[in-house]
PDB file of C-alpha atoms and ligand atoms in Angstrom:
ATOM      1  CA  MET P  93     -27.785  -5.600   7.393  1.00 40.00           C
ATOM      2  CA  ASN P  94     -27.414  -7.004   3.944  1.00 44.00           C
ATOM      3  CA  THR P  95     -24.401  -6.294   1.835  1.00 43.00           C
ATOM      4  CA  ALA P  96     -26.077  -3.868  -0.518  1.00 43.00           C
ATOM      5  CA  GLY P  97     -27.356  -1.755   2.326  1.00 42.00           C
ATOM      6  CA  ARG P  98     -24.038  -1.707   4.044  1.00 42.00           C
ATOM      7  CA  LEU P  99     -22.263  -0.690   0.869  1.00 41.00           C
ATOM      8  CA  GLY P 100     -24.754   2.066   0.339  1.00 40.00           C
ATOM      9  CA  LEU P 101     -23.834   3.584   3.661  1.00 39.00           C
ATOM     10  CA  TYR P 102     -20.173   3.139   2.917  1.00 38.00           C
ATOM     11  CA  GLY P 103     -20.598   4.783  -0.443  1.00 38.00           C
ATOM     12  CA  ALA P 104     -21.862   8.000   1.009  1.00 37.00           C
ATOM     13  CA  GLY P 105     -19.248   8.234   3.694  1.00 36.00           C
ATOM     14  CA  LEU P 106     -16.264   7.183   1.690  1.00 35.00           C
ATOM     15  CA  ALA P 107     -17.025   8.862  -1.586  1.00 36.00           C
ATOM     16  CA  ALA P 108     -14.379  11.511  -1.507  1.00 34.00           C
ATOM     17  CA  ALA P 109     -11.869   9.363   0.235  1.00 35.00           C
ATOM     18  CA  PHE P 110     -11.851   6.908  -2.593  1.00 35.00           C
ATOM     19  CA  ALA P 111     -12.220   9.686  -5.078  1.00 33.00           C
ATOM     20  CA  VAL P 112      -8.566  10.560  -4.828  1.00 33.00           C
ATOM     21  CA  ALA P 113      -6.385   8.395  -6.967  1.00 34.00           C
ATOM     22  CA  PHE P 114      -3.075   6.760  -6.309  1.00 36.00           C
ATOM     23  CA  GLY P 115       0.270   7.442  -7.810  1.00 33.00           C
ATOM     24  CA  ALA P 116       1.526   9.225 -10.853  1.00 31.00           C
ATOM     25  CA  ALA P 117       0.308   6.756 -13.408  1.00 32.00           C
ATOM     26  CA  GLY P 118      -2.568   6.162 -11.092  1.00 34.00           C
ATOM     27  CA  LEU P 119      -5.844   4.489 -11.315  1.00 34.00           C
ATOM     28  CA  VAL P 120      -8.206   6.324 -13.514  1.00 31.00           C
ATOM     29  CA  ALA P 121     -11.688   5.698 -12.232  1.00 31.00           C
ATOM     30  CA  PRO P 122     -11.227   7.136  -8.758  1.00 35.00           C
ATOM     31  CA  ARG P 123      -9.240  10.031 -10.145  1.00 34.00           C
ATOM     32  CA  GLU P 124     -12.004  10.986 -12.510  1.00 34.00           C
ATOM     33  CA  ALA P 125     -14.459  10.807  -9.683  1.00 35.00           C
ATOM     34  CA  ALA P 126     -12.219  13.197  -7.810  1.00 35.00           C
ATOM     35  CA  ALA P 127     -12.191  15.577 -10.748  1.00 35.00           C
ATOM     36  CA  GLU P 128     -15.964  15.630 -10.830  1.00 37.00           C
ATOM     37  CA  GLY P 129     -16.089  16.329  -7.161  1.00 36.00           C
ATOM     38  CA  THR P 130     -13.662  19.223  -7.343  1.00 36.00           C
ATOM     39  CA  LYS P 131     -14.374  22.809  -8.229  1.00 36.00           C
ATOM     40  CA  HIS P 132     -13.264  23.564 -11.741  1.00 38.00           C
ATOM     41  CA  GLU P 133     -10.884  26.313 -10.791  1.00 37.00           C
ATOM     42  CA  GLN P 134      -9.005  24.023  -8.466  1.00 39.00           C
ATOM     43  CA  SER P 135      -6.155  21.877  -9.612  1.00 39.00           C
ATOM     44  CA  THR P 136      -6.996  18.233  -9.205  1.00 38.00           C
ATOM     45  CA  GLN P 137      -3.330  17.400  -9.600  1.00 40.00           C
ATOM     46  CA  GLN P 138      -2.431  19.634  -6.715  1.00 39.00           C
ATOM     47  CA  GLU P 139      -5.173  18.241  -4.596  1.00 38.00           C
ATOM     48  CA  GLU P 140      -3.994  14.718  -5.127  1.00 38.00           C
ATOM     49  CA  LYS P 141      -0.545  15.669  -4.032  1.00 38.00           C
ATOM     50  CA  GLY P 142      -1.976  17.241  -0.910  1.00 37.00           C
ATOM     51  CA  MET P 143      -0.785  20.737  -1.782  1.00 38.00           C
ATOM     52  CA  ASN P 144      -4.153  22.333  -1.319  1.00 38.00           C
ATOM     53  CA  GLY P 145      -4.602  21.028   2.148  1.00 38.00           C
ATOM     54  CA  HIS P 146      -7.811  20.279   3.880  1.00 40.00           C
ATOM     55  CA  ASP P 147     -10.118  22.751   2.194  1.00 41.00           C
ATOM     56  CA  ALA P 148      -9.939  21.008  -1.143  1.00 39.00           C
ATOM     57  CA  HIS P 149     -10.691  17.692   0.471  1.00 41.00           C
ATOM     58  CA  GLY P 150     -13.677  19.055   2.312  1.00 40.00           C
ATOM     59  CA  THR P 151     -15.070  20.387  -0.946  1.00 40.00           C
ATOM     60  CA  ALA P 152     -14.430  17.120  -2.697  1.00 39.00           C
ATOM     61  CA  VAL P 153     -16.216  15.239   0.064  1.00 37.00           C
ATOM     62  CA  GLN P 154     -19.377  17.276  -0.157  1.00 38.00           C
ATOM     63  CA  GLU P 155     -19.568  17.406  -3.911  1.00 37.00           C
ATOM     64  CA  ALA P 156     -18.696  13.762  -4.316  1.00 36.00           C
ATOM     65  CA  VAL P 157     -21.535  12.912  -1.970  1.00 35.00           C
ATOM     66  CA  ASP P 158     -23.829  15.210  -3.927  1.00 35.00           C
ATOM     67  CA  HIS P 159     -23.023  13.324  -7.077  1.00 37.00           C
ATOM     68  CA  GLY P 160     -24.758  10.344  -5.576  1.00 36.00           C
ATOM     69  CA  ALA P 161     -24.970   6.951  -7.170  1.00 34.00           C
ATOM     70  CA  HIS P 162     -22.502   7.463  -9.983  1.00 36.00           C
ATOM     71  CA  THR P 163     -19.701   8.448  -7.675  1.00 36.00           C
ATOM     72  CA  ALA P 164     -20.657   5.947  -5.032  1.00 36.00           C
ATOM     73  CA  ALA P 165     -20.403   3.122  -7.529  1.00 34.00           C
ATOM     74  CA  GLU P 166     -16.833   4.060  -8.345  1.00 36.00           C
ATOM     75  CA  THR P 167     -15.849   4.726  -4.796  1.00 56.00           C
ATOM     76  CA  THR P 168     -16.635   1.210  -3.661  1.00 60.00           C
ATOM     77  CA  ALA P 169     -14.118  -0.276  -6.088  1.00 83.00           C
ATOM     78  CA  GLY P 170     -13.757  -3.982  -5.728  1.00 86.00           C
ATOM     79  CA  VAL P 171     -16.737  -4.636  -3.495  1.00 91.00           C
ATOM     80  CA  SER P 172     -19.473  -5.124  -6.089  1.00 95.00           C
ATOM     81  CA  LEU P 173     -20.081  -7.483  -8.985  1.00 96.00           C
ATOM     82  CA  ALA P 174     -21.610  -4.634 -10.980  1.00 96.00           C
ATOM     83  CA  SER P 175     -20.352  -1.109 -11.455  1.00 94.00           C
ATOM     84  CA  GLY P 176     -20.044   1.559 -14.118  1.00 93.00           C
ATOM     85  CA  GLY P 177     -22.565  -0.179 -16.359  1.00 96.00           C
ATOM     86  CA  TYR P 178     -20.757  -3.530 -16.384  1.00 98.00           C
ATOM     87  CA  ALA P 179     -21.205  -6.767 -14.480  1.00 98.00           C
ATOM     88  CA  LEU P 180     -19.009  -9.714 -13.673  1.00 98.00           C
ATOM     89  CA  ALA P 181     -20.861 -12.890 -14.644  1.00 98.00           C
ATOM     90  CA  PRO P 182     -20.621 -15.955 -12.387  1.00 98.00           C
ATOM     91  CA  VAL P 183     -17.120 -17.350 -12.113  1.00 98.00           C
ATOM     92  CA  SER P 184     -16.543 -20.963 -13.051  1.00 98.00           C
ATOM     93  CA  ALA P 185     -13.621 -22.674 -11.312  1.00 98.00           C
ATOM     94  CA  PRO P 186     -12.577 -26.009  -9.843  1.00 96.00           C
ATOM     95  CA  VAL P 187     -14.584 -26.729  -6.704  1.00 93.00           C
ATOM     96  CA  ALA P 188     -11.957 -28.550  -4.687  1.00 94.00           C
ATOM     97  CA  VAL P 189      -8.342 -28.092  -3.724  1.00 97.00           C
ATOM     98  CA  GLY P 190      -5.914 -29.751  -6.127  1.00 96.00           C
ATOM     99  CA  GLU P 191      -8.439 -30.261  -8.895  1.00 96.00           C
ATOM    100  CA  GLN P 192      -7.008 -29.099 -12.207  1.00 97.00           C
ATOM    101  CA  GLY P 193      -9.282 -27.010 -14.348  1.00 98.00           C
ATOM    102  CA  ARG P 194      -9.890 -23.529 -15.586  1.00 98.00           C
ATOM    103  CA  LEU P 195     -11.110 -20.368 -13.995  1.00 98.00           C
ATOM    104  CA  SER P 196     -13.408 -18.555 -16.404  1.00 98.00           C
ATOM    105  CA  PHE P 197     -15.945 -15.764 -16.481  1.00 98.00           C
ATOM    106  CA  GLY P 198     -17.442 -13.115 -18.688  1.00 98.00           C
ATOM    107  CA  ILE P 199     -17.904  -9.377 -18.405  1.00 98.00           C
ATOM    108  CA  LEU P 200     -21.412  -8.247 -19.348  1.00 98.00           C
ATOM    109  CA  ASP P 201     -22.507  -4.844 -20.542  1.00 97.00           C
ATOM    110  CA  GLY P 202     -25.688  -3.081 -19.532  1.00 96.00           C
ATOM    111  CA  SER P 203     -27.761  -5.143 -21.947  1.00 97.00           C
ATOM    112  CA  GLY P 204     -26.330  -8.414 -20.654  1.00 97.00           C
ATOM    113  CA  ALA P 205     -24.173  -8.988 -23.711  1.00 97.00           C
ATOM    114  CA  PRO P 206     -20.585 -10.179 -23.219  1.00 98.00           C
ATOM    115  CA  VAL P 207     -17.943  -7.507 -23.646  1.00 98.00           C
ATOM    116  CA  THR P 208     -15.369  -8.459 -26.274  1.00 98.00           C
ATOM    117  CA  ALA P 209     -13.487  -5.179 -26.799  1.00 98.00           C
ATOM    118  CA  TYR P 210     -11.270  -3.640 -24.154  1.00 98.00           C
ATOM    119  CA  THR P 211      -8.820  -0.801 -23.723  1.00 97.00           C
ATOM    120  CA  PRO P 212      -5.527  -2.036 -22.258  1.00 96.00           C
ATOM    121  CA  GLN P 213      -4.631  -0.725 -18.810  1.00 92.00           C
ATOM    122  CA  HIS P 214      -1.004  -1.184 -17.784  1.00 89.00           C
ATOM    123  CA  GLU P 215      -0.362  -3.330 -20.853  1.00 91.00           C
ATOM    124  CA  LYS P 216      -3.232  -5.769 -20.274  1.00 95.00           C
ATOM    125  CA  ASP P 217      -6.883  -5.844 -21.271  1.00 97.00           C
ATOM    126  CA  LEU P 218      -7.842  -7.339 -17.937  1.00 98.00           C
ATOM    127  CA  HIS P 219      -6.066  -7.883 -14.644  1.00 96.00           C
ATOM    128  CA  LEU P 220      -7.329 -10.726 -12.487  1.00 97.00           C
ATOM    129  CA  ILE P 221      -6.636 -10.668  -8.773  1.00 97.00           C
ATOM    130  CA  VAL P 222      -7.645 -13.621  -6.624  1.00 98.00           C
ATOM    131  CA  VAL P 223      -7.216 -13.602  -2.873  1.00 97.00           C
ATOM    132  CA  ARG P 224      -8.691 -15.539   0.013  1.00 97.00           C
ATOM    133  CA  SER P 225     -10.937 -13.703   2.448  1.00 95.00           C
ATOM    134  CA  ASP P 226      -8.136 -13.528   5.013  1.00 95.00           C
ATOM    135  CA  GLY P 227      -5.746 -11.947   2.521  1.00 95.00           C
ATOM    136  CA  ALA P 228      -3.731 -15.128   1.975  1.00 96.00           C
ATOM    137  CA  GLN P 229      -3.260 -17.003  -1.305  1.00 96.00           C
ATOM    138  CA  PHE P 230      -2.916 -13.845  -3.393  1.00 97.00           C
ATOM    139  CA  ARG P 231      -2.596 -14.239  -7.158  1.00 97.00           C
ATOM    140  CA  HIS P 232      -2.377 -11.616  -9.883  1.00 96.00           C
ATOM    141  CA  VAL P 233      -2.684 -13.116 -13.337  1.00 97.00           C
ATOM    142  CA  HIS P 234      -3.780 -12.277 -16.867  1.00 97.00           C
ATOM    143  CA  PRO P 235      -6.351 -14.616 -18.384  1.00 98.00           C
ATOM    144  CA  THR P 236      -6.978 -15.009 -22.098  1.00 98.00           C
ATOM    145  CA  LEU P 237     -10.027 -13.632 -23.871  1.00 98.00           C
ATOM    146  CA  ASP P 238     -12.000 -15.659 -26.379  1.00 98.00           C
ATOM    147  CA  ALA P 239     -13.027 -12.710 -28.503  1.00 95.00           C
ATOM    148  CA  GLY P 240     -15.784 -14.767 -30.121  1.00 96.00           C
ATOM    149  CA  THR P 241     -17.664 -15.471 -26.899  1.00 97.00           C
ATOM    150  CA  GLY P 242     -16.291 -12.842 -24.538  1.00 97.00           C
ATOM    151  CA  THR P 243     -15.139 -15.582 -22.155  1.00 98.00           C
ATOM    152  CA  TRP P 244     -11.985 -14.967 -20.145  1.00 98.00           C
ATOM    153  CA  SER P 245     -10.185 -18.049 -18.909  1.00 98.00           C
ATOM    154  CA  ILE P 246      -6.934 -19.315 -17.451  1.00 98.00           C
ATOM    155  CA  PRO P 247      -5.748 -22.727 -16.230  1.00 98.00           C
ATOM    156  CA  TRP P 248      -6.489 -22.936 -12.527  1.00 98.00           C
ATOM    157  CA  THR P 249      -5.819 -25.108  -9.500  1.00 98.00           C
ATOM    158  CA  TRP P 250      -6.650 -24.092  -5.926  1.00 98.00           C
ATOM    159  CA  SER P 251      -3.948 -24.863  -3.391  1.00 97.00           C
ATOM    160  CA  ALA P 252      -6.018 -24.123  -0.288  1.00 97.00           C
ATOM    161  CA  ALA P 253      -9.656 -24.182   0.773  1.00 98.00           C
ATOM    162  CA  GLY P 254     -11.628 -21.108   1.706  1.00 97.00           C
ATOM    163  CA  SER P 255     -13.709 -18.264   0.368  1.00 97.00           C
ATOM    164  CA  TYR P 256     -11.980 -16.266  -2.311  1.00 97.00           C
ATOM    165  CA  ARG P 257     -12.499 -12.836  -3.763  1.00 97.00           C
ATOM    166  CA  VAL P 258     -12.007 -12.659  -7.516  1.00 98.00           C
ATOM    167  CA  PHE P 259     -11.368  -9.151  -8.859  1.00 97.00           C
ATOM    168  CA  ALA P 260     -11.549  -8.257 -12.533  1.00 97.00           C
ATOM    169  CA  ASP P 261      -9.875  -4.920 -13.236  1.00 96.00           C
ATOM    170  CA  PHE P 262     -10.445  -3.679 -16.784  1.00 97.00           C
ATOM    171  CA  ALA P 263     -11.714  -0.948 -19.066  1.00 97.00           C
ATOM    172  CA  ALA P 264     -14.230  -1.875 -21.735  1.00 98.00           C
ATOM    173  CA  ALA P 265     -13.523  -0.076 -25.004  1.00 97.00           C
ATOM    174  CA  GLY P 266     -14.674   3.501 -24.679  1.00 96.00           C
ATOM    175  CA  ALA P 267     -15.506   3.205 -20.987  1.00 97.00           C
ATOM    176  CA  ASP P 268     -13.845   4.101 -17.720  1.00 95.00           C
ATOM    177  CA  PRO P 269     -11.880   1.426 -15.861  1.00 94.00           C
ATOM    178  CA  VAL P 270     -13.801  -0.548 -13.262  1.00 95.00           C
ATOM    179  CA  THR P 271     -12.998  -3.280 -10.779  1.00 96.00           C
ATOM    180  CA  LEU P 272     -15.695  -5.920 -10.319  1.00 97.00           C
ATOM    181  CA  THR P 273     -15.647  -8.752  -7.852  1.00 97.00           C
ATOM    182  CA  ARG P 274     -17.302 -12.017  -6.910  1.00 98.00           C
ATOM    183  CA  MET P 275     -16.871 -14.580  -4.187  1.00 97.00           C
ATOM    184  CA  VAL P 276     -15.815 -18.117  -5.048  1.00 97.00           C
ATOM    185  CA  ASP P 277     -15.882 -20.862  -2.416  1.00 96.00           C
ATOM    186  CA  VAL P 278     -13.420 -23.742  -2.402  1.00 97.00           C
ATOM    187  CA  ALA P 279     -14.532 -26.739  -0.367  1.00 95.00           C
ATOM    188  CA  GLY P 280     -12.653 -27.755   2.731  1.00 93.00           C
ATOM    189  CA  SER P 281     -11.649 -26.311   6.038  1.00 92.00           C
ATOM    190  CA  PHE P 282      -9.015 -23.695   6.496  1.00 93.00           C
ATOM    191  CA  THR P 283      -7.436 -21.780   9.325  1.00 94.00           C
ATOM    192  CA  PRO P 284      -7.612 -18.076   8.639  1.00 94.00           C
ATOM    193  CA  VAL P 285      -4.372 -16.168   8.762  1.00 91.00           C
ATOM    194  CA  VAL P 286      -4.627 -13.303  11.208  1.00 87.00           C
ATOM    195  CA  ALA P 287      -3.091 -10.241   9.613  1.00 80.00           C
ATOM    196  CA  GLU P 288      -0.328  -8.732  11.705  1.00 90.00           C
ATOM    197  CA  THR P 289       1.243  -5.451  10.745  1.00 95.00           C
ATOM    198  CA  SER P 290       4.273  -6.353   8.700  1.00 96.00           C
ATOM    199  CA  THR P 291       6.679  -4.185   6.738  1.00 97.00           C
ATOM    200  CA  ARG P 292       9.183  -6.859   5.709  1.00 97.00           C
ATOM    201  CA  ALA P 293       8.767  -9.890   3.528  1.00 97.00           C
ATOM    202  CA  SER P 294      11.043 -12.693   2.457  1.00 97.00           C
ATOM    203  CA  VAL P 295      10.234 -14.020  -0.976  1.00 96.00           C
ATOM    204  CA  ASP P 296      12.232 -16.301  -3.247  1.00 95.00           C
ATOM    205  CA  GLY P 297      15.489 -15.451  -1.498  1.00 96.00           C
ATOM    206  CA  LEU P 298      14.843 -11.723  -1.654  1.00 97.00           C
ATOM    207  CA  GLU P 299      14.249  -9.386   1.263  1.00 98.00           C
ATOM    208  CA  VAL P 300      11.626  -6.792   0.549  1.00 98.00           C
ATOM    209  CA  GLY P 301      10.729  -3.970   2.893  1.00 98.00           C
ATOM    210  CA  ILE P 302       8.207  -1.153   2.807  1.00 97.00           C
ATOM    211  CA  THR P 303       8.466   2.218   4.537  1.00 97.00           C
ATOM    212  CA  GLY P 304       6.063   5.108   4.798  1.00 95.00           C
ATOM    213  CA  ASP P 305       3.036   5.902   6.884  1.00 93.00           C
ATOM    214  CA  LEU P 306      -0.536   5.567   5.726  1.00 92.00           C
ATOM    215  CA  VAL P 307      -2.875   8.238   7.017  1.00 90.00           C
ATOM    216  CA  ALA P 308      -6.587   8.059   6.358  1.00 90.00           C
ATOM    217  CA  GLY P 309      -7.704  10.756   3.970  1.00 86.00           C
ATOM    218  CA  SER P 310      -4.223  12.039   3.214  1.00 86.00           C
ATOM    219  CA  PRO P 311      -1.673  11.268   0.529  1.00 85.00           C
ATOM    220  CA  SER P 312       1.277   9.199   1.705  1.00 87.00           C
ATOM    221  CA  GLU P 313       4.377   7.992  -0.025  1.00 92.00           C
ATOM    222  CA  LEU P 314       5.374   4.385   0.309  1.00 95.00           C
ATOM    223  CA  THR P 315       8.803   3.115  -0.658  1.00 96.00           C
ATOM    224  CA  VAL P 316       9.453  -0.541  -1.354  1.00 96.00           C
ATOM    225  CA  THR P 317      13.099  -1.668  -1.209  1.00 97.00           C
ATOM    226  CA  VAL P 318      14.382  -4.953  -2.630  1.00 97.00           C
ATOM    227  CA  ARG P 319      17.583  -6.586  -1.324  1.00 97.00           C
ATOM    228  CA  ARG P 320      19.307  -9.894  -1.748  1.00 97.00           C
ATOM    229  CA  ASP P 321      21.667 -11.023   1.031  1.00 96.00           C
ATOM    230  CA  GLY P 322      21.550  -7.491   2.370  1.00 95.00           C
ATOM    231  CA  ALA P 323      22.697  -5.907  -0.899  1.00 97.00           C
ATOM    232  CA  PRO P 324      20.462  -3.562  -2.864  1.00 97.00           C
ATOM    233  CA  VAL P 325      18.934  -5.144  -5.966  1.00 96.00           C
ATOM    234  CA  THR P 326      19.226  -2.734  -8.891  1.00 95.00           C
ATOM    235  CA  THR P 327      18.051  -5.064 -11.616  1.00 95.00           C
ATOM    236  CA  LEU P 328      14.292  -4.686 -11.248  1.00 95.00           C
ATOM    237  CA  GLN P 329      12.775  -5.079 -14.707  1.00 95.00           C
ATOM    238  CA  PRO P 330       9.732  -3.424 -16.187  1.00 93.00           C
ATOM    239  CA  TYR P 331       6.574  -5.289 -15.313  1.00 92.00           C
ATOM    240  CA  LEU P 332       3.215  -4.081 -16.633  1.00 89.00           C
ATOM    241  CA  GLY P 333       4.837  -0.852 -17.751  1.00 87.00           C
ATOM    242  CA  ALA P 334       6.461   0.005 -14.442  1.00 89.00           C
ATOM    243  CA  PHE P 335       9.131  -1.247 -12.072  1.00 92.00           C
ATOM    244  CA  GLY P 336       6.549  -2.719  -9.775  1.00 91.00           C
ATOM    245  CA  HIS P 337       2.875  -3.097  -9.266  1.00 91.00           C
ATOM    246  CA  LEU P 338       1.177  -2.624  -5.924  1.00 93.00           C
ATOM    247  CA  VAL P 339      -2.305  -3.802  -5.061  1.00 93.00           C
ATOM    248  CA  ALA P 340      -3.779  -2.632  -1.769  1.00 94.00           C
ATOM    249  CA  LEU P 341      -6.860  -4.193  -0.199  1.00 95.00           C
ATOM    250  CA  ARG P 342      -8.625  -2.801   2.828  1.00 94.00           C
ATOM    251  CA  GLU P 343      -8.896  -5.382   5.572  1.00 94.00           C
ATOM    252  CA  GLY P 344     -12.523  -6.009   6.470  1.00 92.00           C
ATOM    253  CA  ASP P 345     -14.171  -5.551   3.083  1.00 93.00           C
ATOM    254  CA  LEU P 346     -11.212  -6.074   0.734  1.00 95.00           C
ATOM    255  CA  ALA P 347     -12.021  -2.836  -1.056  1.00 94.00           C
ATOM    256  CA  TYR P 348      -9.569  -2.696  -3.919  1.00 91.00           C
ATOM    257  CA  LEU P 349      -6.974  -0.002  -4.498  1.00 85.00           C
ATOM    258  CA  HIS P 350      -4.733  -0.484  -7.499  1.00 62.00           C
ATOM    259  CA  VAL P 351      -1.503   1.421  -7.143  1.00 73.00           C
ATOM    260  CA  HIS P 352       1.363   2.179  -9.484  1.00 63.00           C
ATOM    261  CA  PRO P 353       4.766   3.703  -8.885  1.00 73.00           C
ATOM    262  CA  GLU P 354       5.548   7.362  -8.787  1.00 85.00           C
ATOM    263  CA  GLY P 355       8.287   8.554 -11.076  1.00 76.00           C
ATOM    264  CA  ALA P 356       9.082   7.949 -14.704  1.00 77.00           C
ATOM    265  CA  ALA P 357       8.005   4.849 -16.549  1.00 83.00           C
ATOM    266  CA  PRO P 358      10.779   2.482 -17.654  1.00 90.00           C
ATOM    267  CA  ALA P 359      12.680   3.934 -20.608  1.00 89.00           C
ATOM    268  CA  GLY P 360      12.440   0.640 -22.477  1.00 88.00           C
ATOM    269  CA  ALA P 361      12.171  -3.103 -22.124  1.00 86.00           C
ATOM    270  CA  GLU P 362      15.866  -3.314 -21.211  1.00 88.00           C
ATOM    271  CA  ALA P 363      15.684  -0.639 -18.537  1.00 91.00           C
ATOM    272  CA  THR P 364      16.335  -1.642 -14.954  1.00 92.00           C
ATOM    273  CA  SER P 365      15.839   0.047 -11.625  1.00 93.00           C
ATOM    274  CA  GLY P 366      16.035  -0.513  -7.904  1.00 90.00           C
ATOM    275  CA  PRO P 367      16.383  -1.091  -5.125  1.00 95.00           C
ATOM    276  CA  ASP P 368      13.649   1.438  -4.342  1.00 94.00           C
ATOM    277  CA  VAL P 369      10.214   1.720  -5.926  1.00 94.00           C
ATOM    278  CA  ARG P 370       7.978   4.542  -4.733  1.00 94.00           C
ATOM    279  CA  PHE P 371       4.204   4.670  -4.670  1.00 93.00           C
ATOM    280  CA  GLY P 372       1.694   7.320  -3.853  1.00 90.00           C
ATOM    281  CA  ALA P 373      -1.031   6.005  -1.604  1.00 86.00           C
ATOM    282  CA  HIS P 374      -4.206   7.614  -0.392  1.00 84.00           C
ATOM    283  CA  VAL P 375      -6.272   5.416   1.861  1.00 88.00           C
ATOM    284  CA  PRO P 376      -9.836   6.319   2.752  1.00 88.00           C
ATOM    285  CA  THR P 377     -10.107   5.106   6.314  1.00 92.00           C
ATOM    286  CA  ALA P 378      -8.044   4.137   9.314  1.00 93.00           C
ATOM    287  CA  GLY P 379      -7.314   0.472   9.781  1.00 93.00           C
ATOM    288  CA  ARG P 380      -5.293  -2.259   8.181  1.00 95.00           C
ATOM    289  CA  TYR P 381      -4.427  -2.567   4.529  1.00 95.00           C
ATOM    290  CA  LEU P 382      -3.088  -5.659   2.839  1.00 96.00           C
ATOM    291  CA  LEU P 383      -0.486  -4.775   0.236  1.00 97.00           C
ATOM    292  CA  TYR P 384       0.921  -6.992  -2.501  1.00 96.00           C
ATOM    293  CA  PHE P 385       3.982  -5.858  -4.429  1.00 95.00           C
ATOM    294  CA  ASP P 386       4.589  -7.627  -7.746  1.00 95.00           C
ATOM    295  CA  PHE P 387       8.009  -7.133  -9.286  1.00 95.00           C
ATOM    296  CA  GLN P 388      10.207  -8.781 -11.876  1.00 96.00           C
ATOM    297  CA  ILE P 389      13.868  -9.783 -11.786  1.00 96.00           C
ATOM    298  CA  ASP P 390      15.611 -11.906 -14.429  1.00 95.00           C
ATOM    299  CA  GLY P 391      12.295 -12.606 -16.100  1.00 95.00           C
ATOM    300  CA  SER P 392      10.638 -13.964 -12.949  1.00 96.00           C
ATOM    301  CA  VAL P 393       7.766 -12.215 -11.225  1.00 96.00           C
ATOM    302  CA  HIS P 394       7.747 -12.239  -7.427  1.00 97.00           C
ATOM    303  CA  THR P 395       5.132 -11.063  -4.960  1.00 97.00           C
ATOM    304  CA  ALA P 396       5.894  -9.604  -1.546  1.00 97.00           C
ATOM    305  CA  ALA P 397       3.017  -9.122   0.885  1.00 97.00           C
ATOM    306  CA  PHE P 398       2.794  -6.500   3.630  1.00 97.00           C
ATOM    307  CA  VAL P 399       0.222  -5.349   6.147  1.00 97.00           C
ATOM    308  CA  LEU P 400       0.157  -1.666   7.056  1.00 97.00           C
ATOM    309  CA  GLU P 401      -1.918   0.110   9.635  1.00 96.00           C
ATOM    310  CA  ALA P 402      -3.345   3.448   8.534  1.00 94.00           C
ATOM    311  CA  ALA P 403      -3.654   6.083  11.222  1.00 91.00           C
ATOM    312  CA  GLY P 404      -6.855   8.048  11.492  1.00 89.00           C
ATOM    313  CA  GLY P 405      -6.840  11.296   9.583  1.00 77.00           C
ATOM    314  CA  THR P 406      -8.639  14.549  10.257  1.00 63.00           C
ATOM    315  CA  ALA P 407      -9.004  15.815   6.695  1.00 49.00           C
ATOM    316  CA  LYS P 408     -12.620  14.722   6.434  1.00 49.00           C
ATOM    317  CA  ALA P 409     -13.804  16.146   9.735  1.00 49.00           C
ATOM    318  CA  PRO P 410     -16.882  18.249   8.895  1.00 51.00           C
ATOM    319  CA  HIS P 411     -15.932  21.174  11.140  1.00 50.00           C
ATOM    320  CA  GLN P 412     -12.625  21.790   9.400  1.00 44.00           C
ATOM    321  CA  HIS P 413     -12.200  24.639   6.970  1.00 47.00           C
TER     322      HIS P 413
HETATM  323 CU1   CU J 100      -2.359  -7.333 -13.981  1.00 53.08          CU
END
């Protein structure tokens, strides 16, 4: 089956699952989809926190499906080059490993014109995530916009061959946030990394762990803990308006879930926190999720990668009431 057809099927089945957003400061597009799919008298906030139980989810499932294409487009975040009335134009990048160049692209509106005005999300007009198809080689960067042409670009060198997913996460001025994606191939052979469930990561001399259980269709809390030489690190600095930034990708289609911490935002640029950072997570399906935690200490940004297995949930079972 071709990709479009497969996504269409996914869209119907996963609508409500993706319709529930993540975290307190959470991602807006899925949350708004959830609001549309929820009866007006119900509290969307409560539903997201799981306080209304299974009934609310069942309702959201049916109504989200009824909403059809609009909802489906948002619920397949990060698996399409066009969504929400915007498209990611072809990505230009070096074609071989080690070649120095730039990665650049444009965002096009419904008329094909480049978008030059954006609404910042988490302190940036556009977040660029690049990851190889096996989940390795993750990068989260912030390219520069040429406001005259609408071209985004950033210096770029590939360090490994393979097929990459490029995600652009942004909100055009006056529009809802969307995440668009394209594939970019880098010549050469590579040995795919097989994802093994992993809740600990060693990065730049820091030990980072993640606890919490993902359950398909249900809210879960994840806690990331940062230590150095076994001692809690309490000097996490604000990064993108929070004390950490978590991107979750579903293994298999790399569907994109952009997560932010629960709890209060940093009180100011000098605020620090740690060693724990909590996130609300709500995964749509059972299976593996690749998680990437970006955090900042002493002005340096680090990324810790984890792989979590989500257990199957029962919240979406049609016979439940
Ligand atoms: Cu970003």
